[in-house]
């Protein structure tokens, strides 16, 4: 051991002075001035300081000033040095003072701080470091020494104001010597020393060793000090052991070092120490399994940075311990090796060859399948070892190919664990194999190697055989997991080049799929779908043929018919030519076979279905087609067609059942060719569509316009799909062809009559094509449409506005240029039409959207004149915009959008814009309510940009309207208040809550009764934000007072239940609910007490509290003697084991019933996601101002299911609704409706209420041609089964029958009389 007087460390060996005696922030000279006796002189006696501290904590009086001046400066020094310490590092010690903890540390910090101030220090960490070291040198008492070492450790470890490395390096010898002596004494004492002192010493010493330079470790004294620290990594005290292990780990594995490529000098010392401790037989301590576990606990954190010889020796020692019979030691050893692999040591530390040797050695430690703990650890360890091997092999491909055999070997051993009787073992094996296969897939993807690499091919062959073995009945219980392995294989390394390797397994899985009631069908479909997606349908059908040819050789059971829906769901990036060469002829054969089998209705329908399913594959093939040009130009194998384009055109023209399929395929092709991603790569595909697109346009025009009857009614889905397909195709068809088609359609309009429905369909075609015309044609048609804006025909008027909407809202440069040059002309025309003629309700939505685009166009213009014109335009259109806020859904949506766009034009002068909006408050009731809606939306959008004065004026004016008793205005004003609450700005609410409450307070009783729910919501939020008392002082009316008292009671009840361990009003158990219903009102006094809302609420609550306790006690006592009974198996009381069925908890059946899902009238499941009431209320009010907040998935789904309101009697709105649906790619689902109950097809459900027979001009029903006689079903009601209502319902039914007979007799009589007259005339 070194001499105590020798300074430790290489920087101060000669025993020279610590440094120059210089005061300053560096603190190096200041630390030399402070002696231990000076600190003890200035520092108060610790016991006295602690006594003073205790007196202050208990509230005793302070010492007098005279006492403090006569040698009583202890208290003053103690308080001033601790409470006003300016160094942020010791904030934690100040919290000790506040919590009356660690009094010794508080006393020492106060004394040290006071000494530093007396000496003129700056209270930097360097000053504290010098003072604490000096104090530690002269202190022998364990109590103060523990406090000093604790503060010294905090000083060395501080991050905010670190002690300079130069100071630590200079003073390392002395400080390490002091801390070394403490640890040496602790090691000799055998644990009698204070844990706090040992822990602080370890922490401080480890930090000091971590911060010194690597050159310091060349000194023997430094290494000896570190060896003393290593002796505590297996200490029997957990806190000391943890501190030592953390310190060693931070020294050996620093987060950032100057030379990260070099090993830390302490690494070798640590490795040798740990290996010596793990050596069996030489040391008595090594036989102690507890100490072995402690050593391994440290090694798992640092083992990955050992040098190659040290790591090899450590692995040998750990493997030798795995052979010991102690299960805990085995488990800890496996976890240590696992952690080493997880930390991914470099190839210099763990070469590939050594990694593989370790894996081989670990197979000899394979545990029993019944041991869950060891099996889990072994599987995780082996999986991480193989994963680390693959990652290292990726860096050295040549050497790595030979190591791939370990992947197959591990999977083979893991399959044994997969069929273990222990579910946990099976789960761990499944996860291990799954992760290994994924790692192998990543390895194969990174390597750019040829398919005939022998090592890789052998591994994949072995895995394929292993998976095939997993399809045997031996693995029946884990077939779903084997299918998952196949899925990963198809996604990773089973490609087309290796088809012969896995073809047999693919066929076997298909045979499983043929089974009628196969248990793992969903997992199997996922695996087969992965094969279809990554191999392609052609390769898949080669392994799993359809076995259907449209001939007599067909499989009579149609066992492989599931392949076609599977292909439809998973086909992606497929060769389009495969569809035309395989499925088109097959569909034709199915169609001919259906005609041939017309005698058998079932067989004919089956082949018809197969024919349609084959054609439904076409959209899937067109999602991301490969070789589009070749596929469209090739001659088909069926029919006299020159190419496949003619085949599609003829099918689209002549086969109505397949029109939707072909149109969806055309839309998919257009979307694929016009995607912005990879635009240049798809130039060839766009050229092909440009060449053939015009031919499809002509056919689609004829489909949309249609012939014969039915055009006067609502457009069919086929017509809407045709219009959407035209909208897609005009994007790729050349402009010249679009102009030619446009001119032909326009000629038909000029030659037709305005009353003809086809005439309106032609307008729809013009609207679709207008934005893709040339500049001259756009200007010409818009000039023609200007004269149609004033048409008395509402349909024509709306078509004209829709035309301008397409032009104004287009992203086409030609349309933007037209709008920029003609915007003022259009504005004047729109204003003129509004002044001279009335605008049809169905045209308002398109008109407002046009004006929105105009405002946006002027807003984006940098011209100052355009800015002036913009403000004038906004002033002119604002009244019309506000008046539309109570129209139909689409008009409201467009009006709110225009309002927000107009507000952006006035962002620099919002005061002026709000002033214009305020004028609507002086109009009619409807206009005033619309204005309040507009103000609500504007405040919601521009609250952060509004001035305080404008916000104040807005709230004041709306509150004036709120004080009226007009319900329309009051409802809109309440919505404005809820918008204010949505900001969660308590300052805003506190500033205006008085104005809001005063407005509500003056309501008449009828108005308060009508809006009582809204008022309650406002009161609840005000009470939550500003308190009950503040709200109660403002409210004067009796109705609001009653609601306010009710809210107070509910809040108090919720707080009480929460304090008792409940969850408020919503957290009551079913038993409590039952008891509250059962025992709520037993006497008249309780009933009267419930109706009383006065100030005696607390007394009533206390009275009920005692009764509830008694009832709960009774229930608890009764529950102790419950017996577990089964309805089907009664309890045998003579059985000797009957006592085992006594339970102490009553099972609640009502709770189980309440958890079931509700069902709708049509059998649908209604699932409640638990939407918050406040969120739904906010959404309701936000919807009134045009804001859709998807606060929950339920609200979003409701909005999606909601039917959109039309703008009028025209059906252009259907086109808008269908556009978003048709423009999207087909999203296919594996589920198809069919069957009974909830699986039936609800889209074709016909209402049988008899409404379609109702006559519009006369009473009674009307018989229609080609329809059955008028009828109506009596709705089925479960209430008819109630015996108490049986007589009543019987009477109602008899009355219904009598009335029907009476009406029938009357009609028969009239019919007979009329018939008799006719016969007499003849």
XYZ file of N, CA, C and O in Angstrom, residues 107-197:
364
model
N -25.972 21.102 7.559
C -25.090 21.847 8.451
C -23.714 22.056 7.817
O -23.137 23.155 7.867
N -23.159 21.017 7.223
C -21.835 21.133 6.612
C -21.872 22.097 5.434
O -20.959 22.928 5.262
N -22.919 22.035 4.588
C -23.004 22.948 3.446
C -23.088 24.395 3.913
O -22.454 25.293 3.338
N -23.867 24.636 4.964
C -23.977 26.002 5.475
C -22.623 26.505 5.963
O -22.232 27.655 5.703
N -21.878 25.653 6.664
C -20.581 26.069 7.191
C -19.588 26.315 6.061
O -18.848 27.317 6.062
N -19.539 25.427 5.088
C -18.609 25.579 3.968
C -18.918 26.843 3.179
O -18.017 27.595 2.783
N -20.197 27.101 2.950
C -20.584 28.303 2.197
C -20.157 29.561 2.935
O -19.648 30.522 2.337
N -20.343 29.575 4.247
C -19.968 30.756 5.030
C -18.455 30.962 5.005
O -17.966 32.094 4.913
N -17.683 29.889 5.094
C -16.217 30.006 5.050
C -15.770 30.571 3.704
O -14.890 31.439 3.629
N -16.403 30.093 2.615
C -16.037 30.595 1.279
C -16.331 32.080 1.170
O -15.552 32.860 0.605
N -17.435 32.514 1.746
C -17.784 33.937 1.681
C -16.814 34.773 2.509
O -16.435 35.885 2.117
N -16.407 34.241 3.668
C -15.462 34.976 4.509
C -14.131 35.149 3.785
O -13.482 36.209 3.857
N -13.714 34.125 3.068
C -12.455 34.170 2.336
C -12.562 34.933 1.006
O -11.578 35.069 0.296
N -13.762 35.398 0.654
C -13.936 36.178 -0.572
C -14.072 35.330 -1.816
O -13.764 35.806 -2.920
N -14.525 34.102 -1.685
C -14.693 33.240 -2.848
C -15.958 33.580 -3.646
O -16.828 34.329 -3.194
N -16.036 33.019 -4.839
C -17.173 33.296 -5.733
C -18.244 32.215 -5.680
O -19.169 32.235 -6.483
N -18.122 31.282 -4.761
C -19.071 30.184 -4.598
C -19.174 29.329 -5.861
O -20.229 28.782 -6.185
N -18.064 29.211 -6.586
C -18.030 28.297 -7.720
C -17.765 26.885 -7.210
O -17.377 26.681 -6.052
N -17.949 25.911 -8.082
C -17.720 24.529 -7.681
C -16.245 24.280 -7.354
O -15.920 23.429 -6.525
N -15.373 25.016 -8.005
C -13.947 24.872 -7.692
C -13.656 25.324 -6.265
O -12.852 24.709 -5.544
N -14.310 26.426 -5.832
C -14.166 26.868 -4.446
C -14.670 25.813 -3.475
O -14.030 25.516 -2.459
N -15.842 25.261 -3.776
C -16.396 24.226 -2.905
C -15.492 22.997 -2.905
O -15.318 22.332 -1.889
N -14.936 22.649 -4.058
C -14.060 21.493 -4.145
C -12.848 21.652 -3.227
O -12.500 20.738 -2.452
N -12.199 22.830 -3.262
C -11.038 23.049 -2.409
C -11.391 23.040 -0.934
O -10.676 22.459 -0.098
N -12.511 23.689 -0.574
C -12.908 23.748 0.829
C -13.274 22.370 1.372
O -12.924 22.007 2.500
N -13.977 21.574 0.561
C -14.399 20.254 1.019
C -13.216 19.308 1.166
O -13.175 18.487 2.092
N -12.238 19.397 0.273
C -11.046 18.546 0.394
C -10.276 18.887 1.659
O -9.810 18.003 2.402
N -10.135 20.197 1.940
C -9.442 20.600 3.161
C -10.181 20.135 4.402
O -9.576 19.703 5.390
N -11.504 20.220 4.366
C -12.293 19.762 5.511
C -12.172 18.261 5.698
O -12.134 17.759 6.825
N -12.111 17.530 4.582
C -12.027 16.081 4.674
C -10.684 15.646 5.269
O -10.605 14.623 5.972
N -9.641 16.406 5.040
C -8.323 16.052 5.552
C -8.270 16.108 7.084
O -7.540 15.338 7.711
N -9.014 17.006 7.689
C -8.903 17.242 9.137
C -10.065 16.689 9.926
O -10.169 16.933 11.126
N -10.991 15.987 9.285
C -12.186 15.479 9.972
C -12.036 13.986 10.177
O -11.753 13.237 9.236
N -12.275 13.580 11.405
C -12.188 12.168 11.742
C -13.535 11.568 12.124
O -13.703 10.353 12.101
N -14.505 12.403 12.515
C -15.811 11.896 12.910
C -16.527 11.352 11.671
O -16.507 11.964 10.603
N -17.184 10.207 11.851
C -17.846 9.566 10.710
C -19.037 10.374 10.208
O -19.292 10.429 9.000
N -19.789 10.992 11.104
C -20.968 11.751 10.696
C -20.610 12.921 9.784
O -21.092 13.014 8.646
N -19.768 13.863 10.251
C -19.362 14.963 9.365
C -18.620 14.472 8.125
O -18.750 15.058 7.043
N -17.823 13.422 8.281
C -17.077 12.929 7.120
C -18.033 12.433 6.033
O -17.812 12.662 4.835
N -19.114 11.753 6.419
C -20.095 11.283 5.432
C -20.737 12.452 4.706
O -20.941 12.420 3.482
N -21.048 13.516 5.453
C -21.648 14.694 4.817
C -20.665 15.367 3.874
O -21.024 15.786 2.764
N -19.395 15.477 4.299
C -18.386 16.125 3.454
C -18.154 15.315 2.183
O -18.082 15.875 1.066
N -18.055 14.011 2.308
C -17.832 13.171 1.131
C -19.036 13.242 0.182
O -18.888 13.256 -1.044
N -20.225 13.303 0.749
C -21.428 13.428 -0.087
C -21.394 14.723 -0.894
O -21.659 14.726 -2.114
N -21.071 15.821 -0.240
C -20.979 17.105 -0.955
C -19.828 17.103 -1.955
O -19.943 17.667 -3.059
N -18.724 16.468 -1.599
C -17.597 16.397 -2.513
C -17.960 15.578 -3.759
O -17.579 15.933 -4.886
N -18.700 14.505 -3.565
C -19.146 13.704 -4.703
C -20.073 14.499 -5.612
O -19.980 14.420 -6.844
N -20.975 15.282 -5.017
C -21.848 16.130 -5.821
C -21.043 17.164 -6.586
O -21.347 17.479 -7.751
N -20.014 17.709 -5.961
C -19.199 18.724 -6.617
C -18.449 18.143 -7.811
O -18.383 18.762 -8.878
N -17.876 16.959 -7.637
C -17.109 16.355 -8.726
C -18.034 15.928 -9.866
O -17.675 16.026 -11.047
N -19.248 15.474 -9.532
C -20.166 14.936 -10.548
C -21.033 15.996 -11.187
O -21.838 15.663 -12.072
N -20.954 17.242 -10.771
C -21.846 18.288 -11.275
C -21.647 18.484 -12.773
O -20.543 18.355 -13.302
N -22.744 18.836 -13.459
C -22.695 19.051 -14.902
C -22.897 20.508 -15.287
O -22.480 20.930 -16.363
N -23.582 21.287 -14.427
C -23.888 22.668 -14.782
C -22.630 23.544 -14.749
O -22.377 24.327 -15.660
N -21.848 23.427 -13.687
C -20.649 24.260 -13.523
C -19.519 23.333 -13.084
O -19.162 23.250 -11.915
N -18.971 22.596 -14.034
C -18.019 21.551 -13.707
C -16.713 22.130 -13.161
O -16.281 23.215 -13.549
N -16.120 21.331 -12.264
C -14.765 21.640 -11.822
C -13.830 21.367 -12.997
O -13.944 20.334 -13.668
N -12.941 22.281 -13.246
C -12.084 22.152 -14.425
C -11.242 20.883 -14.318
O -10.846 20.446 -13.236
N -10.973 20.289 -15.474
C -10.187 19.057 -15.513
C -8.763 19.283 -15.021
O -8.139 18.381 -14.452
N -8.274 20.488 -15.232
C -6.917 20.782 -14.758
C -6.837 20.716 -13.244
O -5.875 20.193 -12.664
N -7.848 21.227 -12.572
C -7.884 21.181 -11.109
C -7.976 19.736 -10.634
O -7.269 19.313 -9.706
N -8.867 18.948 -11.252
C -9.008 17.546 -10.858
C -7.720 16.773 -11.113
O -7.317 15.922 -10.305
N -7.071 17.050 -12.221
C -5.822 16.360 -12.527
C -4.728 16.737 -11.534
O -3.947 15.889 -11.079
N -4.722 18.012 -11.156
C -3.687 18.502 -10.246
C -3.870 17.942 -8.844
O -2.906 17.613 -8.149
N -5.113 17.837 -8.408
C -5.397 17.396 -7.049
C -5.788 15.931 -6.970
O -6.272 15.475 -5.925
N -5.620 15.197 -8.050
C -6.062 13.808 -8.069
C -5.351 12.959 -7.014
O -5.968 12.124 -6.350
N -4.059 13.183 -6.834
C -3.306 12.356 -5.893
C -3.836 12.455 -4.482
O -4.095 11.443 -3.819
N -4.038 13.679 -4.020
C -4.482 13.864 -2.633
C -5.922 13.382 -2.452
O -6.251 12.692 -1.472
N -6.804 13.761 -3.389
C -8.221 13.400 -3.227
C -8.402 11.892 -3.298
O -9.129 11.294 -2.491
N -7.733 11.253 -4.246
C -7.870 9.806 -4.363
C -7.312 9.099 -3.127
O -7.842 8.056 -2.711
N -6.237 9.648 -2.535
C -5.682 9.065 -1.319
C -6.669 9.122 -0.171
O -6.870 8.140 0.563
N -7.355 10.272 -0.045
C -8.345 10.418 1.036
C -9.497 9.434 0.858
O -9.935 8.782 1.826
N -10.009 9.330 -0.361
C -11.132 8.428 -0.611
C -10.686 6.969 -0.529
O -11.461 6.103 -0.100
N -9.453 6.708 -0.930
C -8.918 5.348 -0.840
C -8.872 4.868 0.603
O -9.205 3.715 0.911
N -8.458 5.742 1.499
C -8.367 5.356 2.909
C -9.740 5.032 3.470
O -9.893 4.120 4.291
N -10.744 5.774 3.041
C -12.101 5.492 3.536
C -12.560 4.115 3.060
O -13.116 3.317 3.829
N -12.361 3.797 1.759
C -12.764 2.493 1.235
C -11.962 1.361 1.871
O -12.485 0.276 2.116
N -10.699 1.638 2.156
C -9.877 0.615 2.795
C -10.403 0.300 4.185
O -10.493 -0.877 4.585
N -10.765 1.346 4.901
C -11.328 1.122 6.232
C -12.658 0.387 6.148
O -12.973 -0.470 6.980
N -13.461 0.721 5.136
C -14.752 0.044 4.973
C -14.555 -1.424 4.641
O -15.302 -2.290 5.107
N -13.522 -1.741 3.857
C -13.264 -3.141 3.520
C -12.778 -3.924 4.721
O -13.110 -5.104 4.893
N -11.996 -3.271 5.595
C -11.482 -3.941 6.788
C -12.582 -4.136 7.809
O -12.679 -5.175 8.470
N -13.480 -3.132 7.945
C -14.541 -3.206 8.948
C -15.551 -4.295 8.638
O -16.272 -4.742 9.528
N -15.655 -4.650 7.378
C -16.596 -5.726 7.025
C -18.032 -5.289 7.027
O -18.923 -6.089 7.282
N -18.297 -4.035 6.779
C -19.670 -3.570 6.652
C -20.173 -2.785 7.825
O -21.354 -2.420 7.851
N -19.325 -2.501 8.827
C -19.789 -1.721 9.965
C -19.858 -0.235 9.651
O -20.551 0.523 10.340
N -19.138 0.230 8.659
C -19.135 1.644 8.320
C -20.481 2.044 7.710
O -21.191 1.219 7.117
N -20.794 3.316 7.829
C -22.065 3.835 7.330
C -22.204 3.591 5.829
O -21.269 3.813 5.050
N -23.394 3.153 5.432
C -23.658 2.906 4.012
C -23.595 4.192 3.211
O -23.091 4.213 2.074
N -24.095 5.290 3.778
C -24.083 6.567 3.069
C -22.652 7.018 2.787
O -22.341 7.525 1.705
N -21.759 6.829 3.766
C -20.373 7.231 3.575
C -19.700 6.391 2.499
O -19.005 6.911 1.623
